[in-house]
Coordinates of C-alpha atoms and ligand atoms in Angstrom, one line a residue:
Chain E
X1 CA 77.8 -3.1 -48.3
X2 CA 80.3 -4.0 -51.0
X3 CA 81.0 -3.3 -54.7
X4 CA 80.9 0.3 -55.8
X5 CA 80.9 1.8 -52.2
X6 CA 79.0 4.9 -51.0
X7 CA 78.5 7.8 -53.3
X8 CA 78.8 11.3 -51.8
X9 CA 80.1 14.8 -52.5
X10 CA 83.1 13.9 -50.3
X11 CA 83.8 10.9 -52.4
X12 CA 83.8 12.9 -55.6
X13 CA 86.3 15.3 -54.2
X14 CA 88.5 12.4 -52.8
X15 CA 88.4 10.6 -56.2
X16 CA 89.2 13.9 -58.0
X17 CA 92.3 14.3 -55.8
X18 CA 93.5 10.7 -56.3
X19 CA 93.1 10.4 -60.1
X20 CA 89.7 8.7 -60.0
X21 CA 91.3 5.4 -59.4
X22 CA 88.8 4.3 -56.7
X23 CA 85.7 4.0 -58.8
X24 CA 84.4 0.5 -59.3
X25 CA 81.7 -0.8 -61.7
X26 CA 78.2 0.0 -60.2
X27 CA 77.3 -3.7 -60.2
X28 CA 78.8 -7.1 -60.7
X29 CA 78.2 -9.3 -63.8
X30 CA 77.8 -12.6 -62.1
X31 CA 77.3 -16.1 -63.6
X32 CA 73.9 -17.5 -62.7
X33 CA 73.9 -19.9 -59.7
X34 CA 72.1 -23.3 -59.9
X35 CA 69.1 -22.0 -57.9
X36 CA 67.8 -19.1 -55.9
X37 CA 65.0 -18.4 -53.4
X38 CA 63.6 -15.7 -55.6
X39 CA 63.9 -15.1 -59.3
X40 CA 62.6 -11.9 -60.7
X41 CA 62.0 -12.0 -64.5
X42 CA 62.6 -8.6 -66.1
X43 CA 65.4 -6.1 -65.4
X44 CA 63.3 -3.0 -65.9
X45 CA 62.3 -0.5 -63.3
X46 CA 59.8 -2.7 -61.6
X47 CA 61.9 -5.9 -61.5
X48 CA 65.0 -4.1 -60.2
X49 CA 62.9 -2.2 -57.6
X50 CA 61.4 -5.5 -56.5
X51 CA 64.8 -7.1 -56.0
X52 CA 66.0 -4.1 -54.1
X53 CA 63.1 -4.0 -51.7
X54 CA 63.1 -7.7 -51.2
X55 CA 66.7 -7.5 -50.0
X56 CA 66.6 -4.2 -48.2
X57 CA 63.1 -4.0 -46.8
X58 CA 62.1 -7.6 -46.4
X59 CA 65.5 -9.0 -45.5
X60 CA 65.4 -11.8 -48.1
X61 CA 68.5 -13.2 -49.8
X62 CA 69.4 -15.6 -52.6
X63 CA 67.7 -13.3 -55.2
X64 CA 68.4 -13.0 -58.9
X65 CA 67.0 -10.7 -61.6
X66 CA 67.0 -12.2 -65.1
X67 CA 67.0 -9.8 -68.0
X68 CA 66.9 -10.8 -71.6
X69 CA 68.8 -7.7 -72.9
X70 CA 70.6 -5.2 -70.8
X71 CA 69.3 -3.6 -67.5
X72 CA 67.0 -0.7 -68.2
X73 CA 66.7 -1.3 -72.0
X74 CA 62.9 -1.6 -71.9
X75 CA 60.3 0.9 -71.1
X76 CA 62.1 2.2 -68.0
X77 CA 64.6 3.7 -70.5
X78 CA 62.0 4.9 -73.0
X79 CA 59.3 6.7 -71.0
X80 CA 58.7 10.4 -70.7
X81 CA 59.7 10.3 -67.0
X82 CA 56.6 11.9 -65.4
X83 CA 55.7 11.1 -61.8
X84 CA 52.4 12.1 -60.2
X85 CA 49.6 10.8 -57.9
X86 CA 46.6 12.5 -59.5
X87 CA 44.2 9.5 -59.7
X88 CA 40.5 9.4 -58.9
X89 CA 39.6 5.9 -57.8
X90 CA 40.0 4.4 -54.3
X91 CA 41.8 1.3 -55.8
X92 CA 44.5 3.5 -57.3
X93 CA 45.1 6.8 -55.5
X94 CA 46.6 5.3 -52.2
X95 CA 49.0 3.2 -54.2
X96 CA 50.2 6.1 -56.4
X97 CA 50.5 8.4 -53.4
X98 CA 52.6 5.8 -51.7
X99 CA 54.7 5.7 -54.8
X100 CA 55.1 9.5 -54.8
X101 CA 56.2 9.5 -51.1
X102 CA 58.8 6.8 -52.0
X103 CA 60.1 9.0 -54.8
X104 CA 60.5 11.8 -52.4
X105 CA 63.0 9.8 -50.3
X106 CA 64.4 7.6 -53.0
X107 CA 67.7 9.2 -53.7
X108 CA 68.8 9.1 -50.1
X109 CA 67.4 5.6 -49.7
X110 CA 69.4 4.1 -52.6
X111 CA 72.3 6.5 -52.6
X112 CA 72.1 7.5 -56.2
X113 CA 71.3 10.7 -57.9
X114 CA 68.1 10.0 -59.9
X115 CA 67.3 13.7 -60.4
X116 CA 63.9 13.5 -58.8
X117 CA 62.5 16.9 -59.6
X118 CA 59.1 17.9 -58.1
X119 CA 58.6 20.6 -60.7
X120 CA 54.8 20.2 -60.7
X121 CA 52.3 18.8 -63.2
X122 CA 49.4 20.8 -64.6
X123 CA 46.4 19.2 -66.2
X124 CA 44.5 21.9 -68.3
X125 CA 40.8 22.1 -68.5
X126 CA 38.8 23.7 -71.3
X127 CA 35.2 23.4 -70.4
X128 CA 33.0 23.8 -67.3
X129 CA 32.4 20.1 -67.2
X130 CA 36.1 19.3 -67.3
X131 CA 36.6 21.8 -64.4
X132 CA 34.0 20.0 -62.4
X133 CA 35.6 16.6 -63.1
X134 CA 39.0 18.0 -62.0
X135 CA 37.4 19.5 -58.9
X136 CA 36.2 16.1 -58.0
X137 CA 39.5 14.5 -58.8
X138 CA 41.4 17.1 -56.8
X139 CA 39.2 16.4 -53.8
X140 CA 39.7 12.7 -54.1
X141 CA 43.4 13.3 -54.1
X142 CA 43.3 15.5 -51.0
X143 CA 41.2 13.0 -49.2
X144 CA 43.9 10.4 -49.8
X145 CA 46.6 12.7 -48.4
X146 CA 48.0 13.9 -51.8
X147 CA 48.2 17.6 -52.8
X148 CA 46.0 19.2 -55.4
X149 CA 45.3 22.8 -56.4
X150 CA 42.6 24.0 -58.8
X151 CA 43.9 27.0 -60.8
X152 CA 41.9 29.5 -62.8
X153 CA 42.8 30.9 -66.1
X154 CA 44.8 33.9 -64.8
X155 CA 46.9 31.6 -62.5
X156 CA 47.7 29.4 -65.4
X157 CA 48.5 32.4 -67.6
X158 CA 51.0 33.6 -64.9
X159 CA 52.8 30.3 -65.1
X160 CA 52.7 29.7 -68.9
X161 CA 51.9 32.9 -70.7
X162 CA 52.7 31.3 -74.1
X163 CA 49.9 28.8 -74.1
X164 CA 47.1 29.3 -76.6
X165 CA 44.5 30.6 -74.2
X166 CA 42.1 32.0 -76.8
X167 CA 41.8 29.0 -79.0
X168 CA 38.3 29.5 -80.3
X169 CA 37.3 25.9 -79.9
X170 CA 39.3 24.8 -76.8
X171 CA 40.0 28.0 -74.7
X172 CA 42.1 27.3 -71.6
X173 CA 40.0 27.9 -68.6
X174 CA 42.3 26.7 -65.9
X175 CA 44.1 23.6 -64.7
X176 CA 44.5 21.1 -61.9
X177 CA 48.0 21.3 -60.4
X178 CA 49.8 18.7 -58.4
X179 CA 52.9 20.6 -57.3
X180 CA 54.6 17.5 -55.8
X181 CA 54.4 15.8 -59.2
X182 CA 57.3 16.2 -61.7
X183 CA 60.0 14.2 -63.5
X184 CA 62.8 11.8 -62.7
X185 CA 65.8 10.8 -64.7
X186 CA 64.4 7.4 -65.9
X187 CA 67.7 5.6 -66.6
X188 CA 69.1 6.6 -63.2
X189 CA 66.1 4.9 -61.6
X190 CA 67.1 1.6 -63.2
X191 CA 70.7 2.2 -62.3
X192 CA 70.1 3.2 -58.8
X193 CA 67.9 0.2 -58.0
X194 CA 70.3 -2.1 -59.8
X195 CA 73.3 -0.8 -57.8
X196 CA 71.4 -0.9 -54.6
X197 CA 70.2 -4.4 -55.2
X198 CA 73.7 -5.6 -56.2
X199 CA 75.2 -4.1 -53.1
X200 CA 72.8 -6.2 -51.1
X201 CA 73.9 -9.4 -52.8
X202 CA 71.3 -9.7 -55.6
X203 CA 72.6 -11.3 -58.8
X204 CA 71.7 -9.2 -61.8
X205 CA 72.0 -11.5 -64.8
X206 CA 71.8 -9.8 -68.2
X207 CA 71.5 -11.4 -71.7
X208 CA 69.4 -14.1 -70.0
X209 CA 66.1 -14.6 -71.6
X210 CA 63.5 -16.7 -69.9
X211 CA 62.2 -19.3 -72.4
X212 CA 60.1 -21.5 -70.1
X213 CA 58.7 -21.7 -66.6
X214 CA 58.9 -25.2 -65.0
X215 CA 56.3 -26.5 -62.6
X216 CA 55.8 -29.7 -60.6
X217 CA 52.5 -30.6 -59.0
X218 CA 51.2 -27.1 -59.3
X219 CA 54.4 -25.5 -57.9
X220 CA 57.0 -23.6 -59.7
X221 CA 60.5 -25.2 -59.6
X222 CA 62.5 -22.8 -61.8
X223 CA 62.9 -21.3 -65.2
X224 CA 64.5 -22.3 -68.5
X225 CA 66.7 -19.6 -69.9
X226 CA 69.1 -18.9 -72.7
X227 CA 71.8 -19.6 -70.2
X228 CA 70.3 -22.9 -69.0
X229 CA 67.9 -24.0 -66.3
X230 CA 67.9 -22.0 -63.0
X231 CA 65.9 -23.4 -60.0
X232 CA 63.8 -21.1 -57.8
X233 CA 61.4 -21.4 -54.9
X234 CA 59.5 -18.3 -56.0
X235 CA 59.3 -16.6 -59.4
X236 CA 58.1 -13.0 -59.9
X237 CA 57.3 -11.9 -63.4
X238 CA 57.8 -8.1 -64.2
X239 CA 58.2 -7.9 -67.9
X240 CA 55.8 -5.1 -68.9
X241 CA 55.0 -5.3 -72.6
X242 CA 56.1 -8.9 -72.8
X243 CA 53.7 -10.1 -70.0
X244 CA 51.5 -12.2 -72.3
X245 CA 54.5 -14.0 -73.9
X246 CA 56.1 -14.9 -70.6
X247 CA 52.9 -16.1 -68.9
X248 CA 52.0 -18.1 -72.0
X249 CA 54.9 -20.4 -70.8
X250 CA 52.5 -21.7 -68.1
X251 CA 49.4 -21.5 -70.4
X252 CA 48.0 -18.4 -68.8
X253 CA 46.0 -15.9 -70.9
X254 CA 46.0 -12.4 -69.5
X255 CA 43.6 -9.5 -69.5
X256 CA 46.3 -7.6 -71.4
X257 CA 47.1 -6.4 -74.9
X258 CA 50.5 -5.1 -76.0
X259 CA 50.4 -1.7 -77.7
X260 CA 53.1 0.7 -78.9
X261 CA 53.4 4.2 -77.4
X262 CA 55.6 6.8 -79.1
X263 CA 57.5 9.7 -77.6
X264 CA 59.4 12.6 -79.0
X265 CA 62.2 15.1 -78.1
X266 CA 63.0 18.4 -79.7
X267 CA 66.4 20.0 -80.2
X268 CA 67.7 21.7 -77.0
X269 CA 66.1 25.0 -76.3
X270 CA 66.6 27.7 -73.6
X271 CA 64.6 27.1 -70.4
X272 CA 60.9 27.4 -71.3
X273 CA 58.7 25.0 -69.5
X274 CA 59.6 24.4 -65.9
X275 CA 56.9 21.9 -65.1
X276 CA 54.8 19.2 -66.9
X277 CA 51.8 20.4 -68.9
X278 CA 49.0 18.1 -70.2
X279 CA 46.5 19.3 -72.8
X280 CA 42.9 18.6 -71.9
X281 CA 41.5 18.9 -75.4
X282 CA 43.8 16.6 -77.3
X283 CA 46.4 13.9 -76.8
X284 CA 49.5 15.9 -75.9
X285 CA 51.7 16.4 -72.9
X286 CA 55.1 18.1 -72.6
X287 CA 58.0 18.9 -70.3
X288 CA 61.5 20.1 -70.8
X289 CA 64.5 18.0 -70.0
X290 CA 67.5 19.4 -68.1
X291 CA 69.4 19.3 -71.4
X292 CA 66.8 21.6 -72.9
X293 CA 64.9 19.3 -75.2
X294 CA 61.1 19.4 -75.1
X295 CA 60.0 15.9 -74.2
X296 CA 56.5 15.2 -75.4
X297 CA 54.0 12.5 -76.4
X298 CA 50.4 11.6 -76.8
X299 CA 48.3 8.6 -77.4
X300 CA 49.2 5.0 -78.0
X301 CA 49.0 3.9 -81.7
X302 CA 46.0 1.8 -80.9
X303 CA 46.7 -1.6 -82.5
X304 CA 48.4 -4.7 -81.0
X305 CA 52.2 -4.4 -81.4
X306 CA 55.5 -5.8 -80.3
X307 CA 57.5 -3.6 -82.7
X308 CA 59.2 -0.9 -80.6
X309 CA 58.2 1.7 -83.2
X310 CA 55.0 3.3 -84.2
X311 CA 53.4 4.9 -87.4
X312 CA 52.9 8.3 -88.9
X313 CA 49.3 9.0 -88.0
X314 CA 50.1 9.3 -84.3
X315 CA 53.2 11.4 -85.1
X316 CA 50.8 13.8 -86.9
X317 CA 48.2 13.6 -84.1
X318 CA 50.8 14.5 -81.4
X319 CA 52.2 17.3 -83.5
X320 CA 48.7 18.7 -84.1
X321 CA 48.0 18.6 -80.3
X322 CA 51.3 20.5 -79.7
X323 CA 50.5 23.1 -82.3
X324 CA 47.0 23.7 -80.9
X325 CA 48.2 24.0 -77.3
X326 CA 51.4 26.0 -77.8
X327 CA 51.7 27.2 -81.5
X328 CA 55.3 28.3 -81.0
X329 CA 56.4 24.6 -80.7
X330 CA 56.1 24.6 -84.5
X331 CA 59.4 26.5 -84.7
X332 CA 61.3 23.8 -82.8
X333 CA 62.9 20.9 -84.7
X334 CA 62.2 17.4 -83.8
X335 CA 65.3 15.6 -82.8
X336 CA 64.1 12.0 -82.5
X337 CA 61.2 9.8 -81.7
X338 CA 60.9 6.2 -80.4
X339 CA 58.4 3.7 -79.2
X340 CA 57.9 1.2 -76.3
X341 CA 55.6 -1.7 -75.8
X342 CA 52.8 -1.1 -73.2
X343 CA 51.1 -3.8 -71.3
X344 CA 47.6 -2.3 -71.7
X345 CA 45.1 -3.9 -69.3
X346 CA 41.4 -4.3 -69.8
X347 CA 40.5 -1.6 -67.2
X348 CA 43.6 0.5 -67.5
X349 CA 44.9 -0.5 -64.1
X350 CA 47.7 -2.8 -63.1
X351 CA 47.9 -6.3 -61.6
X352 CA 50.1 -7.4 -58.7
X353 CA 49.0 -10.8 -57.7
X354 CA 49.6 -14.5 -57.1
X355 CA 48.7 -17.0 -59.8
X356 CA 47.1 -20.4 -59.6
X357 CA 50.6 -21.9 -59.6
X358 CA 52.2 -21.9 -56.2
X359 CA 55.3 -19.7 -56.1
X360 CA 54.5 -17.9 -59.3
X361 CA 53.6 -14.2 -59.0
X362 CA 52.7 -11.6 -61.6
X363 CA 53.3 -7.9 -61.9
X364 CA 52.0 -6.1 -65.0
X365 CA 49.3 -4.3 -66.9
X366 CA 50.9 -0.9 -66.3
X367 CA 49.7 0.6 -69.5
X368 CA 51.5 3.9 -70.3
X369 CA 51.8 5.0 -66.7
X370 CA 54.1 2.5 -64.9
X371 CA 57.1 4.7 -64.5
X372 CA 55.6 6.7 -61.7
X373 CA 54.6 3.5 -60.1
X374 CA 58.1 2.0 -60.0
X375 CA 59.0 2.4 -56.3
X376 CA 55.6 1.3 -55.0
X377 CA 55.3 -1.5 -57.6
X378 CA 58.7 -2.8 -56.4
X379 CA 57.8 -2.5 -52.8
X380 CA 54.3 -4.0 -53.1
X381 CA 55.6 -6.9 -55.3
X382 CA 58.4 -7.6 -52.8
X383 CA 55.8 -7.5 -50.0
X384 CA 53.7 -10.1 -51.9
X385 CA 56.7 -12.3 -52.7
X386 CA 58.1 -12.2 -49.2
X387 CA 54.9 -12.5 -47.2
X388 CA 52.3 -14.0 -49.6
X389 CA 50.0 -11.1 -48.7
X390 CA 49.2 -8.1 -50.8
X391 CA 50.5 -4.7 -49.5
X392 CA 47.7 -2.6 -48.1
X393 CA 47.9 -0.1 -51.0
X394 CA 47.7 -2.9 -53.6
X395 CA 44.8 -5.0 -52.4
X396 CA 42.7 -4.1 -55.4
X397 CA 45.2 -5.1 -58.1
X398 CA 44.0 -8.7 -58.4
X399 CA 43.4 -10.9 -61.4
X400 CA 39.9 -11.8 -60.3
X401 CA 38.6 -8.3 -60.3
X402 CA 37.4 -8.8 -63.8
X403 CA 35.5 -11.9 -62.8
X404 CA 34.0 -10.2 -59.8
X405 CA 33.1 -6.9 -61.6
X406 CA 35.5 -4.9 -59.5
X407 CA 37.3 -3.2 -62.3
X408 CA 39.4 -0.1 -61.6
X409 CA 38.5 1.9 -64.7
X410 CA 39.7 5.5 -64.3
X411 CA 38.4 6.5 -67.7
X412 CA 35.2 4.4 -67.7
X413 CA 36.0 2.9 -71.1
X414 CA 35.3 -0.7 -70.5
X415 CA 37.3 -3.7 -71.7
X416 CA 38.9 -2.0 -74.7
X417 CA 42.6 -1.5 -74.0
X418 CA 43.3 0.9 -76.8
X419 CA 40.9 3.4 -75.2
X420 CA 42.5 3.6 -71.8
Chain Y
X1 CA 50.0 1.0 -92.5
X2 CA 48.0 0.3 -95.7
X3 CA 45.1 -2.1 -95.5
X4 CA 44.2 -3.7 -98.8
X5 CA 40.4 -3.7 -98.5
X6 CA 38.9 -6.6 -100.4
X7 CA 36.3 -4.3 -102.1
X8 CA 37.9 -0.9 -102.1
X9 CA 41.5 -1.7 -102.6
X10 CA 44.4 -0.2 -100.6
X11 CA 43.3 2.2 -97.9
X12 CA 45.2 4.1 -95.2
X13 CA 44.8 2.4 -91.8
X14 CA 43.8 5.8 -90.4
X15 CA 40.4 5.4 -92.0
X16 CA 39.7 2.5 -89.7
X17 CA 38.9 1.9 -86.1
X18 CA 40.6 -1.0 -84.4
X19 CA 38.7 -3.4 -82.2
X20 CA 41.1 -6.3 -81.4
X21 CA 41.5 -10.0 -81.7
X22 CA 39.2 -11.5 -84.4
X23 CA 38.3 -14.2 -81.9
X24 CA 35.7 -11.7 -80.7
X25 CA 33.6 -12.8 -83.7
X26 CA 32.9 -16.1 -81.8
X27 CA 30.7 -14.7 -79.1
X28 CA 29.8 -17.4 -76.6
X29 CA 26.2 -18.6 -76.2
X30 CA 24.7 -16.8 -73.2
X31 CA 22.3 -19.6 -72.5
X32 CA 24.8 -22.4 -72.5
X33 CA 26.0 -23.9 -69.2
X34 CA 29.2 -22.2 -68.0
X35 CA 28.2 -19.1 -69.9
X36 CA 29.4 -16.8 -67.1
X37 CA 32.9 -18.2 -67.2
X38 CA 32.9 -18.2 -71.1
X39 CA 31.9 -14.5 -71.1
X40 CA 34.7 -13.6 -68.6
X41 CA 37.3 -15.2 -70.9
X42 CA 35.7 -13.8 -74.1
X43 CA 35.5 -10.2 -72.7
X44 CA 38.7 -10.0 -70.7
X45 CA 41.4 -12.5 -71.8
X46 CA 43.5 -12.3 -74.9
X47 CA 46.2 -14.4 -76.6
X48 CA 48.1 -11.2 -77.4
X49 CA 50.6 -13.1 -79.6
X50 CA 54.0 -11.7 -80.9
X51 CA 53.8 -12.6 -84.5
X52 CA 50.7 -13.3 -86.7
X53 CA 47.5 -11.8 -85.3
X54 CA 44.1 -11.9 -86.8
X55 CA 42.2 -8.8 -85.8
X56 CA 39.1 -6.8 -86.4
X57 CA 39.2 -3.4 -88.1
X58 CA 36.1 -1.3 -88.9
X59 CA 36.2 0.9 -92.0
X60 CA 34.5 3.9 -90.2
X61 CA 35.5 6.5 -92.7
X62 CA 34.8 4.3 -95.7
X63 CA 32.2 1.7 -96.4
X64 CA 31.7 0.8 -92.8
X65 CA 32.5 -2.9 -93.3
X66 CA 34.3 -5.0 -90.7
X67 CA 37.5 -6.6 -91.9
X68 CA 39.6 -9.4 -90.5
X69 CA 43.2 -8.3 -91.0
X70 CA 46.1 -10.8 -90.5
X71 CA 49.1 -8.7 -89.4
X72 CA 52.4 -9.5 -87.9
X73 CA 52.6 -7.6 -84.5
X74 CA 56.4 -7.8 -84.6
X75 CA 56.8 -6.0 -88.0
X76 CA 53.3 -4.5 -88.7
X77 CA 53.3 -6.3 -92.0
X78 CA 49.8 -7.2 -93.3
X79 CA 49.5 -10.5 -95.1
X80 CA 45.8 -11.1 -95.5
X81 CA 42.6 -9.0 -95.5
X82 CA 39.1 -10.6 -95.5
X83 CA 35.6 -9.4 -95.0
X84 CA 34.6 -10.2 -91.4
X85 CA 31.2 -11.3 -92.8
X86 CA 32.9 -14.0 -94.8
X87 CA 34.9 -15.2 -91.8
X88 CA 31.9 -15.2 -89.6
X89 CA 29.9 -17.2 -92.1
X90 CA 32.7 -19.7 -92.5
X91 CA 32.4 -20.2 -88.7
X92 CA 28.8 -21.1 -89.1
X93 CA 27.2 -17.8 -88.3
X94 CA 24.1 -16.8 -90.3
X95 CA 25.2 -13.1 -90.7
Ligands
FAD1 C1 57.1 6.3 -74.8 C2 56.7 6.0 -73.4 C3 56.4 7.0 -72.5 C4 56.0 6.7 -71.2 N1 55.8 7.8 -70.3 C5 55.5 7.5 -69.0 C6 55.4 8.6 -68.1 O1 55.6 9.7 -68.4 N2 55.1 8.3 -66.8 C7 54.9 7.0 -66.4 O2 54.6 6.8 -65.2 N3 55.0 5.9 -67.3 C8 55.3 6.2 -68.6 N4 55.5 5.1 -69.4 C9 55.3 3.7 -69.0 C10 56.4 3.1 -68.2 O3 57.6 3.3 -69.0 C11 56.2 1.6 -68.1 O4 54.9 1.4 -67.6 C12 57.2 1.0 -67.1 O5 58.5 1.3 -67.4 C13 57.0 -0.6 -67.1 O6 57.8 -1.2 -66.1 P1 59.3 -1.7 -66.3 O7 60.1 -0.4 -66.1 O8 59.6 -2.8 -65.4 O9 59.4 -2.1 -67.8 P2 60.6 -2.5 -68.7 O10 61.7 -1.5 -68.5 O11 60.1 -2.7 -70.1 O12 61.1 -3.9 -68.1 C14 60.7 -5.1 -68.5 C15 62.0 -5.9 -68.8 O13 61.6 -7.3 -69.0 C16 62.5 -7.8 -69.9 N5 62.0 -9.1 -70.5 C17 61.0 -9.3 -71.3 N6 60.8 -10.6 -71.6 C18 61.8 -11.2 -70.9 C19 62.1 -12.6 -70.8 N7 61.4 -13.6 -71.4 N8 63.2 -12.9 -70.0 C20 63.9 -12.0 -69.4 N9 63.6 -10.7 -69.5 C21 62.6 -10.3 -70.2 C22 62.7 -6.7 -71.0 O14 63.8 -6.9 -71.8 C23 62.7 -5.5 -70.1 O15 64.0 -5.0 -69.8 C24 55.9 5.4 -70.8 C25 56.2 4.4 -71.7 C26 56.6 4.7 -73.0 C27 57.0 3.6 -73.9

């Protein structure tokens, strides 16, 4: 291990006593080499995790991550930080439960404080039919080794007495709780993986936009970038909202549309919400950051977009959802809002797969839920890159599932990305 | 966003439902050879460009016409609005 050294309580005390002269940058800023064994395009959560596990878990070397901006400036730094494994379908639940287990050990593993907080997530239900659907979902989760707990109205009231239980149209009847779910400091996830990868020799190259992917006889040979050509034996693409643009370099059209998702944070308030709450009758979910701001969001705007900002109708819709669930939120002032570009897939589930070009691999289609997937996505993509075989929890995430009718459609919406 | 409806004039985009790429107008012939592959591409694959995008919007809370809106996905700026019927006819469709 080299670079920034090991972080620990002991180190903090030692540095405090020696004038903080021993701290080093958390990662290097290397010039790109002529070629690598592995190039990962995209320095977001998934790309950095992939490089980290490639080096650490799969003992690979000569790895670079190419990022067009700065590390963690994409969706990994824009999301609402919720982690959970409360999926219904067989293709998804084992993967997300694998991810949750990795979150549980992540900070020790990469030696970085990512503030993984298993404060619990509660999905509210408002009708008998919704309760039955959540019963089924909870059972599916338990069958896959995750935790789930169906709460009645009184149990929910004991947790969050301020919710609008007696809304005439959408009374709260209970909720499905996953107590191991929660939140994680999103930026720290990018930083922790970046530092861990750098310490294992991965070159993290920023301000390096990939502008072309070169192939020869059906094999990838490297990438053209804003910093020149860089050769590679294998190239893994993990660029989230920009997936279609990057894969267009090799003429591939994807089962993906890019859409904008907005999020919001209020002024800092005293401790109020100690978990994550999702509204079952409108598009609204909320948690409270450690700084006190209420972090909340709702639906995607619903039209193709690469602008990292949304429009007023969704702002209104989210605010209405919040008012209907917890009317007192109307007294809090909104501090800021922002948007990120989602790689919305045709069935709402991701893709981690090879392509028809040898040595070119793809990771994307995460929709609005890829943050929680970060550790497992990195692990499974590294597995695929290193061994050419899918990881056992990611065997369903293939391109050809649309051709074969094996869609993983949690919501049952069909090929309409803005409805997932 | 304001969509300048060819018949009704400027309308708030909120009155509309969004479907997606206007290429969906050109539905493949289900009886032609290779129809299965053509339908896979039609249903599931998208160009998803950053820049000008021609797309289908349905005026659900208005006159229920389908429109083809040309919009820049990088800026959300709308530069052209046509009746989808006219676009379909210009592609040789009967209706
Ligand atoms: C508002 C909002 C709220 C969200 N809330 C949640 C949530 O609560 N829970 C959850 O699980 N998920 C959530 N998500 C989704 C989650 O953030 C994403 O699915 C996930 O971060 C995507 O993976 P990533 O981190 O690798 O993406 P990114 O961080 O976007 O990484 C992709 C990187 O690729 C780079 N790139 C693109 N093109 C190129 C190129 N040509 N060359 C080089 N680099 C390139 C980009 O600059 C970017 O840094 C939310 C997203 C948003 C926007």
